[in-house]
């Protein structure tokens, strides 16, 4: 008999996530995840277009603003 609240089966959400990960890693599209190029961003995303560099348009905006500030910063 198991203690109260413990089960040998994983929760349904965990099982569904594990199944999705296994299915994705076994698929031909497993090389599609790319890292987001925004500053201080550690996120991977699935790209639909080969030139896409950011996970969201907001990340792209932040990256462009940071690049603009680096280029137009007064020399110290």
Short mmCIF file of C-alpha atoms in Angstrom, two decimals:
data_model
loop_
_atom_site.label_atom_id
_atom_site.label_comp_id
_atom_site.label_asym_id
_atom_site.label_seq_id
_atom_site.Cartn_x
_atom_site.Cartn_y
_atom_site.Cartn_z
CA UNK A 1 0.00 0.00 0.00
CA UNK A 2 1.33 3.45 -1.00
CA UNK A 3 1.45 6.35 1.49
CA UNK A 4 -1.32 8.91 1.07
CA UNK A 5 -0.73 11.28 -1.87
CA UNK A 6 1.87 9.12 -3.63
CA UNK A 7 1.30 7.29 -6.89
CA UNK A 8 3.49 5.23 -9.17
CA UNK A 9 2.01 6.83 -12.30
CA UNK A 10 3.22 10.31 -13.32
CA UNK A 11 0.64 13.12 -13.39
CA UNK A 12 -1.16 13.42 -16.75
CA UNK A 13 0.53 16.75 -17.59
CA UNK A 14 4.00 15.28 -16.97
CA UNK A 15 3.21 12.25 -19.09
CA UNK A 16 1.87 14.44 -21.91
CA UNK A 17 4.96 16.66 -21.81
CA UNK A 18 7.30 13.66 -21.82
CA UNK A 19 5.43 12.19 -24.79
CA UNK A 20 5.64 15.50 -26.69
CA UNK A 21 9.39 15.80 -26.04
CA UNK A 22 10.07 12.24 -27.16
CA UNK A 23 7.95 12.71 -30.27
CA UNK A 24 9.74 15.98 -31.11
CA UNK A 25 13.23 14.54 -30.60
CA UNK A 26 12.40 11.58 -32.85
CA UNK A 27 11.03 13.82 -35.63
CA UNK A 28 12.96 15.24 -38.60
CA UNK A 29 12.33 18.79 -37.32
CA UNK A 30 14.48 18.32 -34.22
CA UNK A 31 17.15 20.62 -35.70
CA UNK A 32 14.71 23.56 -35.93
CA UNK A 33 15.15 25.02 -32.41
CA UNK A 34 17.32 28.12 -32.48
CA UNK A 35 18.59 30.34 -29.67
CA UNK A 36 17.12 33.81 -29.37
CA UNK A 37 19.76 36.44 -30.23
CA UNK A 38 18.37 39.11 -27.90
CA UNK A 39 20.73 40.38 -25.18
CA UNK A 40 20.60 38.39 -21.91
CA UNK A 41 17.99 36.02 -23.37
CA UNK A 42 18.35 32.28 -22.86
CA UNK A 43 15.41 30.96 -24.82
CA UNK A 44 15.10 28.59 -27.73
CA UNK A 45 12.28 28.75 -30.25
CA UNK A 46 11.10 26.88 -33.32
CA UNK A 47 11.73 28.88 -36.44
CA UNK A 48 9.38 28.91 -39.39
CA UNK A 49 11.66 31.14 -41.46
CA UNK A 50 15.43 30.67 -41.95
CA UNK A 51 16.21 34.35 -41.26
CA UNK A 52 14.27 34.63 -37.99
CA UNK A 53 16.63 35.57 -35.15
CA UNK A 54 14.37 36.30 -32.16
CA UNK A 55 11.75 34.33 -30.27
CA UNK A 56 9.27 37.26 -30.24
CA UNK A 57 9.00 40.65 -31.94
CA UNK A 58 9.61 42.24 -28.53
CA UNK A 59 13.00 40.50 -28.28
CA UNK A 60 13.85 41.79 -31.74
CA UNK A 61 12.94 45.33 -30.69
CA UNK A 62 15.13 45.08 -27.57
CA UNK A 63 18.05 43.75 -29.61
CA UNK A 64 17.74 46.56 -32.17
CA UNK A 65 17.53 49.23 -29.43
CA UNK A 66 20.61 47.79 -27.69
CA UNK A 67 22.51 47.75 -31.00
CA UNK A 68 21.48 51.37 -31.67
CA UNK A 69 22.72 52.47 -28.23
CA UNK A 70 26.04 50.69 -28.70
CA UNK A 71 26.58 52.35 -32.09
CA UNK A 72 25.61 55.84 -30.98
CA UNK A 73 27.21 55.86 -27.55
CA UNK A 74 29.63 58.74 -27.03
CA UNK A 75 33.27 57.63 -26.79
CA UNK A 76 34.48 57.70 -23.19
#
